[in-house]
């Protein structure tokens, strides 16, 4: 036993300086026993994890089956000529080694290892794995201990472990238990990259691993466990977060948000790695994978795990058009010798690709291909592969998702014209088949490309109501899209109370209300004609509430918005108790005039105590200034008037011409979609809200670093006068000093000094505003 302080570290045998052959580096690595032992991290939960053996009844004491051999896992769908097909003899963990690692486990579980000792203990224990990494990493029980050691060791011992087991790394990665060890090692490498002076040693280790992985790429890609490890390795080479939902998993909600213009796609974002990456290794790894995949491409195209790996690889190549132009045609089954500029897609491969898009794994891959494809390749795919096949693919339960991706990434109006020609007359057919996602993508694309906007609105309305019907039925039928199209007698369909509103119908209506009001008059008429109890039911529903909010944020007239808000009177307190309904109440408040706002806040006062205990309640109470209304209603009214005046004057100065022309309908209700600088105006609006709600005049005190003043130190008249003066200053008009009492200052001298600082700060702000606008 080797003693460290008051702890005893088990040592399986005496160690002396010796030479161990490094099978990959081709050189001898001198390993000497040091006076210090490396230490570790807390042991992970030893409960059985997903992907681990489900039946342990036939295992020996070390957790493995009694047989002595393990062969590489291969997909039953194909035969590969890669080196990993050779039979690998796996030795059973000997009892002495198993006992040693059991003692290591007990040491960590006892909680008797100090933080400073862990790294030493972990490093020393990893030295005991040399030459036995495969059997230890693939042992169900010992693999848990090995993960703890890899998490707790320093970068030198971690890299030494990976270099030593590099030849066996593919076999470890394809094992149920070993895959967790391999992923832990990769994540630990990523963590150590945050340290200084480790880049070169990590790069050297990754270079060795990548060479071995490329030689076994097909086996790893098609392995349930190996594919996860390979995707983590790709992310590490890119410098991306290994667990990032953008690259490592398929996040359907994120994809849907991008398609409906609710979230910018990665192509539109300036991607910056989360940490240092290895671009040359990424290029080597992906190109090597594609090279080997080309030999088995017919099988890999329809393999679930290979599809996931290839999707990750393509997303990580965004911005590297050269590599994408080389990889994508091969993944589509084109002969790489025939690939050339302007002729990336072989005509002979088109029919096969169209057929494959009706297969689940390939359809997922094709969605990513359309997302990342350089414009020249996207245009060629659009013309050669998809033209005249849009409705056929849209009708298929897998193919329709590919068409959604195609529409969402359309590049110009000519493509939108072709899409509209094939799908525009088919709105009703698509909705009846349950392909509402195609409709939603088409609406979003028409907004993004400013093409066929009016036609889309008309086609959707015609799909849910006949020409001789009142438009009042349009919004309810889209809200209950599935229910309506499943109804045999659609002419007698009525609002199904108590039925949950489907998400896709909600998303379609949210997109519709982003159109200009001249395109959606029938939808505006429909939603404002809904019965009061139906409006309330929609506001309480997670699918319906965002639709009401979208309408209140649209550029419909303030009068029509208030007509809808009034239907919720008497229920704002009840509605605010719902997590989704609180946002609706806030939108109603913004859209309302002074009397409606006062009615809303009055109802919230009645439930103030209960509302403050909910998750969303404190924000809503603070936003609507309910405390002030309950204590001093007159001051609340004065503050609201000052706030509205500040908004109006600010937008008169800095808003776009569209904003100014819409103010006659009601300033507060109609500015959300027409600001000339949305980001700056939104921030300024928040500043106005904050300053006025706290009783401090907007801009006038923003440059003074003094103690905050109580809200009751300034009356409504003072606040409004200060705001007006500041707005005139923002316009460039001469600011006239007035004699006012500053209750928050301790003396007149302090007031003058602070006022001079305020003037200089505001002059700088005015200069910034002039440059910005």
Short mmCIF file of C-alpha atoms in Angstrom, two decimals, residues 22 37 53 181 186 294 331 374 463 481 592 665 678 706 714:
data_model
loop_
_atom_site.label_atom_id
_atom_site.label_comp_id
_atom_site.label_asym_id
_atom_site.label_seq_id
_atom_site.Cartn_x
_atom_site.Cartn_y
_atom_site.Cartn_z
CA UNK A 22 4.12 2.47 -27.93
CA UNK A 37 0.13 9.59 -7.11
CA UNK A 53 -26.31 -4.72 -20.99
CA UNK A 181 -15.46 5.40 -21.72
CA UNK A 186 -13.25 12.93 -25.68
CA UNK A 294 -18.55 5.97 -51.06
CA UNK A 331 -23.81 11.13 -50.35
CA UNK A 374 -23.87 25.99 -51.17
CA UNK A 463 -58.92 25.61 -48.05
CA UNK A 481 -57.03 22.03 -37.95
CA UNK A 592 -55.34 48.67 -24.77
CA UNK A 665 -54.44 54.08 -34.90
CA UNK A 678 -35.88 47.04 -33.96
CA UNK A 706 -26.38 58.83 -7.41
CA UNK A 714 -41.48 63.18 -8.33
#
